[in-house]
Coordinates of N, CA and C in Angstrom, one line a residue:
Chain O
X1 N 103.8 100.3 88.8 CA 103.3 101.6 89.0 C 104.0 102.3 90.2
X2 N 104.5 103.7 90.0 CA 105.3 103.9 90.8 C 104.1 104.6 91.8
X3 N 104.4 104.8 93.0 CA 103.5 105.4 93.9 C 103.6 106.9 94.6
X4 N 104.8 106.9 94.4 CA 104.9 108.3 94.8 C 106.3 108.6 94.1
X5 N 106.4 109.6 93.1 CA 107.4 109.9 92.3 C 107.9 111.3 92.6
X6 N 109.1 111.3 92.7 CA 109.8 112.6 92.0 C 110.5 113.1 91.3
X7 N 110.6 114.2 91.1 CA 111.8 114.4 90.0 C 112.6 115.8 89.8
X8 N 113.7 115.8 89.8 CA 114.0 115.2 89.3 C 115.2 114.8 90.4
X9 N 115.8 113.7 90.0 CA 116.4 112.4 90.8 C 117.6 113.1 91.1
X10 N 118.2 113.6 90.6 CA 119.7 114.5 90.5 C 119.7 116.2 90.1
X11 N 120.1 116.9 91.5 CA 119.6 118.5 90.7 C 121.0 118.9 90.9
X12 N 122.0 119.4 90.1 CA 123.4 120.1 90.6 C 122.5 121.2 90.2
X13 N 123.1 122.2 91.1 CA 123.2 123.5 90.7 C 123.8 124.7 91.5
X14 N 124.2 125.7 91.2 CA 125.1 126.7 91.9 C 124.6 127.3 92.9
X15 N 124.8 128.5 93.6 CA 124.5 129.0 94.8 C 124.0 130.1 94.1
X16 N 122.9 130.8 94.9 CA 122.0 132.0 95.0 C 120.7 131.7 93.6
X17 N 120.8 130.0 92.9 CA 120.1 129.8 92.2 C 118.8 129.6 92.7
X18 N 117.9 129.4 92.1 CA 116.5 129.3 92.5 C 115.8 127.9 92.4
X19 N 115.4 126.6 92.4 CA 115.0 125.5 91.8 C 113.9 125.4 92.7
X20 N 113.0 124.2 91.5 CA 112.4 123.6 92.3 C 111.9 122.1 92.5
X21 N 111.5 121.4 93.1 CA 111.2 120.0 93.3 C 110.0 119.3 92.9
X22 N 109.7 118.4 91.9 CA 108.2 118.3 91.9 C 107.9 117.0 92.7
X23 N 106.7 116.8 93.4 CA 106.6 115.3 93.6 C 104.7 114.9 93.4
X24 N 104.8 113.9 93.0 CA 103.0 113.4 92.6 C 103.2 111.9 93.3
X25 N 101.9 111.8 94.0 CA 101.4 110.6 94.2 C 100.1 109.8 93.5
X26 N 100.2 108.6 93.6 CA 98.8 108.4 92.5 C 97.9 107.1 93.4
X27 N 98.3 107.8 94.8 CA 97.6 106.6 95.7 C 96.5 107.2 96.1
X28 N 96.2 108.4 95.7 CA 94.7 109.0 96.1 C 94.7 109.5 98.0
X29 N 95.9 109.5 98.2 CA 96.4 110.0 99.6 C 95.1 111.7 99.9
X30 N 95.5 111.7 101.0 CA 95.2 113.5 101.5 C 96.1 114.1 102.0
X31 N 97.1 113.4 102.1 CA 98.4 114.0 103.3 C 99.6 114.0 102.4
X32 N 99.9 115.4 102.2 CA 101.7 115.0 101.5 C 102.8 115.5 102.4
X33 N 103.8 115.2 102.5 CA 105.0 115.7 103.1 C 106.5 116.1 102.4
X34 N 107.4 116.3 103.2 CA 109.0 117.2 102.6 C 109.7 116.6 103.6
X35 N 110.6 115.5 103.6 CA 111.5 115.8 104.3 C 113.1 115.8 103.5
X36 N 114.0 116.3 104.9 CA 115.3 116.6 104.2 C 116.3 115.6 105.0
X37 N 117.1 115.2 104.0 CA 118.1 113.9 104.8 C 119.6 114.5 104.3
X38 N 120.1 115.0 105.7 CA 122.0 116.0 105.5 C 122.6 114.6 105.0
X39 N 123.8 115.5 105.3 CA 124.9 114.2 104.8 C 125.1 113.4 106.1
X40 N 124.5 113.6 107.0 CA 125.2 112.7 108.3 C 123.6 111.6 108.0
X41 N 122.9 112.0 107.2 CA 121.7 110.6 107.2 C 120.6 111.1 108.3
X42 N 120.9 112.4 108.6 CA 119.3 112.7 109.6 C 118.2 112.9 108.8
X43 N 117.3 112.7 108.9 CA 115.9 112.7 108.8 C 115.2 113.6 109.3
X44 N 114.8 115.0 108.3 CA 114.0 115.5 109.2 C 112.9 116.2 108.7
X45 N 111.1 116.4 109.2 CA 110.4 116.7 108.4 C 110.5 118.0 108.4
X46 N 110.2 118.9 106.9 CA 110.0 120.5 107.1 C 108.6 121.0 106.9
X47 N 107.5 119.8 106.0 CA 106.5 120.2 105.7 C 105.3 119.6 105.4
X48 N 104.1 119.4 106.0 CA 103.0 118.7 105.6 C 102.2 119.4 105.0
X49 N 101.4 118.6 103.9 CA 99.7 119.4 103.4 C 99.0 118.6 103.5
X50 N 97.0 119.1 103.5 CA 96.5 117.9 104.2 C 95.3 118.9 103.5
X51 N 95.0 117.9 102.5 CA 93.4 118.3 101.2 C 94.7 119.8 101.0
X52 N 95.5 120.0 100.8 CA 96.0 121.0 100.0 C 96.0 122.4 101.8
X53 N 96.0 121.8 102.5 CA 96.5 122.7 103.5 C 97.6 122.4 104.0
X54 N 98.6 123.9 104.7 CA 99.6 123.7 104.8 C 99.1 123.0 106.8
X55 N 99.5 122.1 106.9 CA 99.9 121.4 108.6 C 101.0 121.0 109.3
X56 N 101.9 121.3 108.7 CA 103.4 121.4 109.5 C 104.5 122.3 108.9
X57 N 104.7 123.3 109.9 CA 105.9 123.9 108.6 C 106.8 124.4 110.3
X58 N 107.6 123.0 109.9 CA 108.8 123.5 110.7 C 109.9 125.0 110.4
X59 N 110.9 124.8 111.4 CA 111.6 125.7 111.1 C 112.2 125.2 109.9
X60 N 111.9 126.0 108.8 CA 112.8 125.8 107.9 C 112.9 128.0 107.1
X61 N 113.9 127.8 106.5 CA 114.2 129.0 106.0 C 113.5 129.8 105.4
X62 N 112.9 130.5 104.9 CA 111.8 131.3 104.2 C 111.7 131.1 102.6
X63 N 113.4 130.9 102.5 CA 113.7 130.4 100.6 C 112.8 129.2 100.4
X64 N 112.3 128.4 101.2 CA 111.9 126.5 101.1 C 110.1 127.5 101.2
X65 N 109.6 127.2 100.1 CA 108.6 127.6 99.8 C 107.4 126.0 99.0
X66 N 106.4 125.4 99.8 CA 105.5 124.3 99.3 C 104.8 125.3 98.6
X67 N 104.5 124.1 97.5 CA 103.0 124.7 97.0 C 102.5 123.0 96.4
X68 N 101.1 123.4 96.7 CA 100.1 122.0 96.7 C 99.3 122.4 95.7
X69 N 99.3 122.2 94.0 CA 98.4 122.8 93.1 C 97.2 122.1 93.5
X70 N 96.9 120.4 94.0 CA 96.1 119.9 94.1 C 96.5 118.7 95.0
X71 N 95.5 117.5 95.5 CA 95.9 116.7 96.6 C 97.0 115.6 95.9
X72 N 97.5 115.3 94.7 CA 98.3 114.9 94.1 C 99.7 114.9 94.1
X73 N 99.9 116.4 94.3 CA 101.0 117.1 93.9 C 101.7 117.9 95.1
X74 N 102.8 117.8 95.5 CA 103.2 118.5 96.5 C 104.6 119.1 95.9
X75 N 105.2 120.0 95.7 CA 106.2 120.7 95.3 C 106.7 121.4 95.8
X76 N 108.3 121.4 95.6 CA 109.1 122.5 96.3 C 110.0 123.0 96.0
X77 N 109.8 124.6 96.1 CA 110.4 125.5 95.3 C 111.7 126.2 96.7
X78 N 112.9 126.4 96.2 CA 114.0 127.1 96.6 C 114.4 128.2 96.4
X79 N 114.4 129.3 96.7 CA 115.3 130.7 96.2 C 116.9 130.5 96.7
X80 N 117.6 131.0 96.3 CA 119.0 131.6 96.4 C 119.7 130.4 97.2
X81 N 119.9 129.3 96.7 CA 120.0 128.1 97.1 C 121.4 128.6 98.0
X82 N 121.3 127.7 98.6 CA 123.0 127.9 100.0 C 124.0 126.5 100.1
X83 N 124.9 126.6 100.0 CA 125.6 125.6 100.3 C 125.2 124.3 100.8
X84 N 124.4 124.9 102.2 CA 123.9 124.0 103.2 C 122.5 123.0 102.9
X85 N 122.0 123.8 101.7 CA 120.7 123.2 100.9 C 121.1 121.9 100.5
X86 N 122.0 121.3 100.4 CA 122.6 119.9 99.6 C 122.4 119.1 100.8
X87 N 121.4 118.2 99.8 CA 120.6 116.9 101.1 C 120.0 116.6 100.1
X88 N 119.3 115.2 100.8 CA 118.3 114.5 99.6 C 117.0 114.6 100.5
X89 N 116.2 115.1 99.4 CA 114.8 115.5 99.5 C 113.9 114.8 99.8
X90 N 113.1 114.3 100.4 CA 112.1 112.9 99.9 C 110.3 113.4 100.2
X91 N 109.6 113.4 99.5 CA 108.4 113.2 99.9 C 107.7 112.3 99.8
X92 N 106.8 112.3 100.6 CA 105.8 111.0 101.0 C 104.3 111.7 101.3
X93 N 103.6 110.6 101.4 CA 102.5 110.5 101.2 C 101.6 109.4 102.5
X94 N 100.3 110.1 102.8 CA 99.8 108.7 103.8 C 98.3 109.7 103.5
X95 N 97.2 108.2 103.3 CA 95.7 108.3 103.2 C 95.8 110.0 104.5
X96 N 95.9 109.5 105.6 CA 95.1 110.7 106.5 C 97.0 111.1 107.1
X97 N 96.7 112.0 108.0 CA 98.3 112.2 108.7 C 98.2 111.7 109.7
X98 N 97.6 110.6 110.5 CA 98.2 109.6 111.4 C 98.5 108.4 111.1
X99 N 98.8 108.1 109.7 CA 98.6 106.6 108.7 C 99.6 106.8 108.5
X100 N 100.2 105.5 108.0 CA 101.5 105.3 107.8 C 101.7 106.3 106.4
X101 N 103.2 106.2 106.1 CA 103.6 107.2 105.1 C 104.4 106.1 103.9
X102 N 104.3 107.0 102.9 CA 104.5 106.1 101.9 C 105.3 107.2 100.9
X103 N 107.0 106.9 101.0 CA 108.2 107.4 100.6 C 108.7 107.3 99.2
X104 N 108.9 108.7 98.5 CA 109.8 108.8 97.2 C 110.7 108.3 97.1
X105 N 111.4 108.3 96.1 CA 113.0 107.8 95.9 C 113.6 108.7 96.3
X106 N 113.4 110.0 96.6 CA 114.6 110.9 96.8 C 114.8 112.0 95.9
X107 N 115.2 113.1 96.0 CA 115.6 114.1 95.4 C 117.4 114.3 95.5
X108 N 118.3 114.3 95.0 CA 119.6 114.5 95.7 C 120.1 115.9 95.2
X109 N 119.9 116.7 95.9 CA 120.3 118.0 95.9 C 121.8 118.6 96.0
X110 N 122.4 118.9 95.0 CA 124.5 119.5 95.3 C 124.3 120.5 95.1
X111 N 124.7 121.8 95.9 CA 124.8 123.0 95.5 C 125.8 123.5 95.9
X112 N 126.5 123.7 94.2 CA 128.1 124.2 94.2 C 128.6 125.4 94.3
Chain Z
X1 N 108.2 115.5 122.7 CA 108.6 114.6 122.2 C 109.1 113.2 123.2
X2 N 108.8 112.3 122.4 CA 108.7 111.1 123.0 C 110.9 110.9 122.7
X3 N 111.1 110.2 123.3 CA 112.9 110.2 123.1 C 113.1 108.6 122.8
X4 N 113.4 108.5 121.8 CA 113.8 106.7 121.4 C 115.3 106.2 121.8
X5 N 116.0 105.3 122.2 CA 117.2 104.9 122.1 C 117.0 103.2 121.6
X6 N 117.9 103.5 120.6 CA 118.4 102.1 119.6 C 119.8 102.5 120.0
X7 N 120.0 100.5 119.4 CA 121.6 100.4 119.1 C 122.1 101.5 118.2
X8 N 123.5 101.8 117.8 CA 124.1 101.9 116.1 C 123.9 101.2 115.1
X9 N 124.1 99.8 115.5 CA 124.6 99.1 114.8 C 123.8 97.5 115.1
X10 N 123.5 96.7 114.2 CA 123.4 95.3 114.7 C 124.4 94.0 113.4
X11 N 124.4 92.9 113.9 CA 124.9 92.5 112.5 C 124.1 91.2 112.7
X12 N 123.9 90.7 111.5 CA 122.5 89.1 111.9 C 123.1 88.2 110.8
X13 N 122.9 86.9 110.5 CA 123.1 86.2 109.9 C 122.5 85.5 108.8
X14 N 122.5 85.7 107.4 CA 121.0 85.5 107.1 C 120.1 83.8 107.4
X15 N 119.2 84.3 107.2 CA 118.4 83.1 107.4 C 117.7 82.6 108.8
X16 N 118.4 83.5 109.8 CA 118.4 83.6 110.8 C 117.5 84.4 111.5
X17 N 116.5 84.9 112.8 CA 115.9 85.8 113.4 C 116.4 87.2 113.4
X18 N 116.5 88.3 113.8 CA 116.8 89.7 114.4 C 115.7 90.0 115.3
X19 N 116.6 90.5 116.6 CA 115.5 91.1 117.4 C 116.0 92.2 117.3
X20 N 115.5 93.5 117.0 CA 115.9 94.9 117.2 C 115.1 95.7 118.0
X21 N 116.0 96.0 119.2 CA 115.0 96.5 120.2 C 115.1 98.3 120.3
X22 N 114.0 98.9 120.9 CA 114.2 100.3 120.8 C 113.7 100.3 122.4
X23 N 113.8 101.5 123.0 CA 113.8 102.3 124.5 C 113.1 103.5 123.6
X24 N 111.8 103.5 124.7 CA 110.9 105.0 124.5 C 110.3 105.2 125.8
X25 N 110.9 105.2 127.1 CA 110.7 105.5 127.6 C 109.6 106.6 128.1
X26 N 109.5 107.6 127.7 CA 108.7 109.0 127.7 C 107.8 108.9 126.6
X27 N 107.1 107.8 126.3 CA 106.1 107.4 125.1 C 105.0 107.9 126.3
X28 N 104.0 108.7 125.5 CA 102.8 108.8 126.0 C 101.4 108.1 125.7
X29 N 100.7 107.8 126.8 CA 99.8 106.8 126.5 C 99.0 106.3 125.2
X30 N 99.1 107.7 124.3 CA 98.3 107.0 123.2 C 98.9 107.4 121.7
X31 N 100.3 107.2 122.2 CA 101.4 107.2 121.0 C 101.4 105.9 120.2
X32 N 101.2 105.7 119.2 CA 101.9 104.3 118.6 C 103.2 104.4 118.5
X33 N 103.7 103.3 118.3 CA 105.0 103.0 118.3 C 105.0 102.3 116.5
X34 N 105.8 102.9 116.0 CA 106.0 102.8 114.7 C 107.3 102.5 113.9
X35 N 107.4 101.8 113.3 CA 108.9 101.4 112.6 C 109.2 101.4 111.3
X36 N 109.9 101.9 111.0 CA 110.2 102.2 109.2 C 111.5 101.6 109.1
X37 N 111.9 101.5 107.8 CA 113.1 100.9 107.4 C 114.3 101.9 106.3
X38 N 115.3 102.2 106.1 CA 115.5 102.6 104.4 C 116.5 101.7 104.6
X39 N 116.1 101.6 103.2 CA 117.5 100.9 102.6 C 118.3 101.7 101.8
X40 N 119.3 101.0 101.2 CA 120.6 101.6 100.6 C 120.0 102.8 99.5
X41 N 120.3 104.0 99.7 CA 120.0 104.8 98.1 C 118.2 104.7 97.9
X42 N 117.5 104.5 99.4 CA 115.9 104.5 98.7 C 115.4 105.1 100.2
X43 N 114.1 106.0 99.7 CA 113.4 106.4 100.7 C 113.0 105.3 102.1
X44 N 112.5 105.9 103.0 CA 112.3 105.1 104.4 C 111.1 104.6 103.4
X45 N 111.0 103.3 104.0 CA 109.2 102.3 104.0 C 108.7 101.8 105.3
X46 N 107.4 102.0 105.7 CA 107.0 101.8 106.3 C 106.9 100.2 107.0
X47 N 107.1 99.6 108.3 CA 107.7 98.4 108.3 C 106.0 97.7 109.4
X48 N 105.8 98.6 110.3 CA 105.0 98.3 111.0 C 104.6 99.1 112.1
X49 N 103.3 99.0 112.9 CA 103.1 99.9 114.0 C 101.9 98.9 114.5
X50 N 102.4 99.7 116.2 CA 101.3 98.6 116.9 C 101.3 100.0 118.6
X51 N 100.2 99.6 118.8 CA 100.0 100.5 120.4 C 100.3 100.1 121.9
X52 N 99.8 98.4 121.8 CA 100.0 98.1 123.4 C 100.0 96.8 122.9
X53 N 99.2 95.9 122.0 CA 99.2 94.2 121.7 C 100.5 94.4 120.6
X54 N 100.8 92.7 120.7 CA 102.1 92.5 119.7 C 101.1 92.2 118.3
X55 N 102.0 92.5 117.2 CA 101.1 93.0 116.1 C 102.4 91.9 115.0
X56 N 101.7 91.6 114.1 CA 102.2 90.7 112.7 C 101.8 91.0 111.8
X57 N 103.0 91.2 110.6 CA 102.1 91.3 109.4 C 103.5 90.8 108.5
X58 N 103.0 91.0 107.1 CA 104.0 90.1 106.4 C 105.5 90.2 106.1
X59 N 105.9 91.0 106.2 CA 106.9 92.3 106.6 C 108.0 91.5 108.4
X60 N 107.3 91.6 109.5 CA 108.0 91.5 110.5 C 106.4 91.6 111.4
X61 N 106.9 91.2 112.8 CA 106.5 91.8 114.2 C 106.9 92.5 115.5
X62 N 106.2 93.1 116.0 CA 106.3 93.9 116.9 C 106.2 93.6 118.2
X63 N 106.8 93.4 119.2 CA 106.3 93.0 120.7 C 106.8 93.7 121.3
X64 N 105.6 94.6 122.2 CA 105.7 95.6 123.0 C 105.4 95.1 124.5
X65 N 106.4 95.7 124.8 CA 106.5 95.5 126.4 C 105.2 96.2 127.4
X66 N 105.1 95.1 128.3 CA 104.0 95.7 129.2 C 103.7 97.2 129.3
X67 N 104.6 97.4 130.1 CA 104.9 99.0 130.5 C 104.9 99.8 129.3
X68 N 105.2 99.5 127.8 CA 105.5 100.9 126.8 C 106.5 101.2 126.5
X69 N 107.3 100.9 127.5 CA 108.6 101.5 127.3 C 109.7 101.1 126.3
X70 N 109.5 100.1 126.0 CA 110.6 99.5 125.2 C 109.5 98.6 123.9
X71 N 110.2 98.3 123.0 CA 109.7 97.7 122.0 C 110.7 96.6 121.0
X72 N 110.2 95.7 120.6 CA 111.2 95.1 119.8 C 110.6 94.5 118.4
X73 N 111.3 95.1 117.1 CA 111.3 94.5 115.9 C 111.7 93.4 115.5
X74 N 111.0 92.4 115.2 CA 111.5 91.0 114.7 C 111.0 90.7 113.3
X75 N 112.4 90.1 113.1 CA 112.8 89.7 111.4 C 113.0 88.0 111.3
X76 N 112.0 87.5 111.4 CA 111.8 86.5 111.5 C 112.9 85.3 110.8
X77 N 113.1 85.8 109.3 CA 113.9 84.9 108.7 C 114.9 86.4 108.2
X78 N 115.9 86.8 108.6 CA 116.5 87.9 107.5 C 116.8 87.3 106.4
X79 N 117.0 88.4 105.3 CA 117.4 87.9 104.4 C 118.8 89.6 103.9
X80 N 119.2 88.9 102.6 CA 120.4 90.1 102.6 C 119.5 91.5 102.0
X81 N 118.2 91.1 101.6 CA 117.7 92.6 100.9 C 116.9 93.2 102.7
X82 N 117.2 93.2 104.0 CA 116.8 93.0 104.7 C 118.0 94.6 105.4
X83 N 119.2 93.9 105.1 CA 120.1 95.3 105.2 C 119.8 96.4 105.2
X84 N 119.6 97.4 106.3 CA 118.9 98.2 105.5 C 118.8 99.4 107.5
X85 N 118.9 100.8 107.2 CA 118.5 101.3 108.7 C 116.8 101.1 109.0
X86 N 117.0 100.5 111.0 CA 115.5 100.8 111.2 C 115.4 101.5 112.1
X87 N 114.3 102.5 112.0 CA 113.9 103.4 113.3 C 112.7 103.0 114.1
X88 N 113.0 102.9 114.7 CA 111.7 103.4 115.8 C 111.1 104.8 115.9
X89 N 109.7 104.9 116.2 CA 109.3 106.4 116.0 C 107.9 106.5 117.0
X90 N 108.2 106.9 118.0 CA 106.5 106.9 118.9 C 106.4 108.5 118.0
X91 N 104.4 107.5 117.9 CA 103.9 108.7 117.0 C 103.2 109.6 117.6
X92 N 103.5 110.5 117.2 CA 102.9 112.0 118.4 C 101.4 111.2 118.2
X93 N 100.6 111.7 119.1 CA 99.1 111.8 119.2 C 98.9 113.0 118.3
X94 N 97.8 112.7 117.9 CA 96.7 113.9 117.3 C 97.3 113.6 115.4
X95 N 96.7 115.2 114.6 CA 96.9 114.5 113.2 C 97.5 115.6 112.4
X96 N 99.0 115.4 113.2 CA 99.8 116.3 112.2 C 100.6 115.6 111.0
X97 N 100.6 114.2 111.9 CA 101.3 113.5 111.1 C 102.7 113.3 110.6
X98 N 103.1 114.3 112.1 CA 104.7 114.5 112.1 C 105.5 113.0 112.6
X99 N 106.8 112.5 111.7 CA 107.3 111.8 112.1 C 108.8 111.9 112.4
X100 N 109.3 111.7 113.2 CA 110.6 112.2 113.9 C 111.5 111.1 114.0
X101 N 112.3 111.4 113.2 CA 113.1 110.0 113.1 C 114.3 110.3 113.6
X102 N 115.0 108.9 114.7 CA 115.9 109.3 115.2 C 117.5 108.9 114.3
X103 N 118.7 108.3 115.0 CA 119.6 107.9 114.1 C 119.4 106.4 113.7
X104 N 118.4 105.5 114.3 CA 118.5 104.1 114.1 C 119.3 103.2 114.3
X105 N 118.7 101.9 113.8 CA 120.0 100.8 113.8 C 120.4 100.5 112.4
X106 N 121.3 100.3 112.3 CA 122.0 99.8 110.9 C 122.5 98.7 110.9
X107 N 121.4 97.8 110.2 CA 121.3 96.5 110.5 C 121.8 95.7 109.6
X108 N 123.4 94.9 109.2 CA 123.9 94.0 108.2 C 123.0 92.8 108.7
X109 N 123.1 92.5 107.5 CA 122.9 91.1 107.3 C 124.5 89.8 106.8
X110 N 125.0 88.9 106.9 CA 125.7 88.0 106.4 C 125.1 87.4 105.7
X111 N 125.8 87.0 104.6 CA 125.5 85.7 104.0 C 126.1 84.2 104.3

């Protein structure tokens, strides 16, 4: 059973396109997250929800839009993708947001 | 923010111990100290976390220094699926649940 899934695993797509990311957990969590990993392998969070409220929203660009339909599901949508959008995506999951976190496979994002 | 320093790099031999130590100097009193792993091509997993006592669990342990300041990961027996970056991460207090990962160690294993 996978625990926290996303999909899809591979997104090419061009520039000024629009996409988006889905991810579900089936651990019965409250806390979902976004992070983005560049090509140099940094790690870095842009987004928490917690019972479906937004609790962390770093700097990130205005295009990087969450939406939380329910405590399950954490999604993320991109407008007018940029060059610099190419990174792998990962969301994760933890029961409360001081509990450990529990990691997707990844999103690998190329935008050509 | 709390400031971690790890090695780059370590290399271990399997079958063998790893001590992987981190520096957090600027850890505040009621930070945990937390450790994740990724491996090749897979999201970070969670490895272990402990506050001020040395903590075990099936995975590895943790022994934290009197003072706070420093901490050390142990890999009791490595093995080659063991390969893999670890971070250290003092965890903010309170419940944002923000985790800040720095560049880590990149830890080979031998066969």
């Amino acid at each position: 059973d996978t625990a926290v899934s996303q999909t899809p695993k591979y997104l090419v797509t061009q520039m000024g396109n629009d996409k988006s990311i889905k991810c579900e957990q089936n651990l019965g969590h409250d806390t979902m997250y976004w992070y983005k990993q560049d090509s140099k392998k940094f790690l870095k969070i842009m987004f928490s929800y917690n019972n479906k409220e937004l609790i962390i929203n770093e700097t990130v660009p205005n295009r990087f839009s969450p939406k939380s339909p329910d405590k399950a599901h954490l999604n993320l949508h991109i407008n007018s993708l940029e060059l610099g959008d190419s990174a792998v995506y990962f969301c994760a999951s933890s029961q409360m947001p001081s509990y450990e976190q529990y990691f997707g496979p990844g999103t690998r994002l190329t935008v050509t | 923010d709390a400031k971690t320093t790890q090695p780059n790099s370590m290399e271990s031999n399997e079958e063998e111990p790893v001590h992987l130590p981190c520096n957090h100097s600027t850890i505040s009193g009621t930070d945990y100290i937390h450790w994740y792993r990724q491996l090749p091509s897979q999201g970070p997993e969670y490895v272990i976390h402990g506050l001020t006592s040395n903590v075990n669990n099936r995975m590895a342990s943790l022994a934290i220094a009197e003072d706070r300041k420093s901490s050390t990961l142990i890999l009791h027996r490595a093995t080659l699926r063991d390969a893999a970056v670890y971070y250290c991460i003092p965890r903010i207090s309170g419940n944002t649940g923000k985790l800040i990962f720095g560049q880590g160690t990149t830890l080979q294993v031998k066969p």
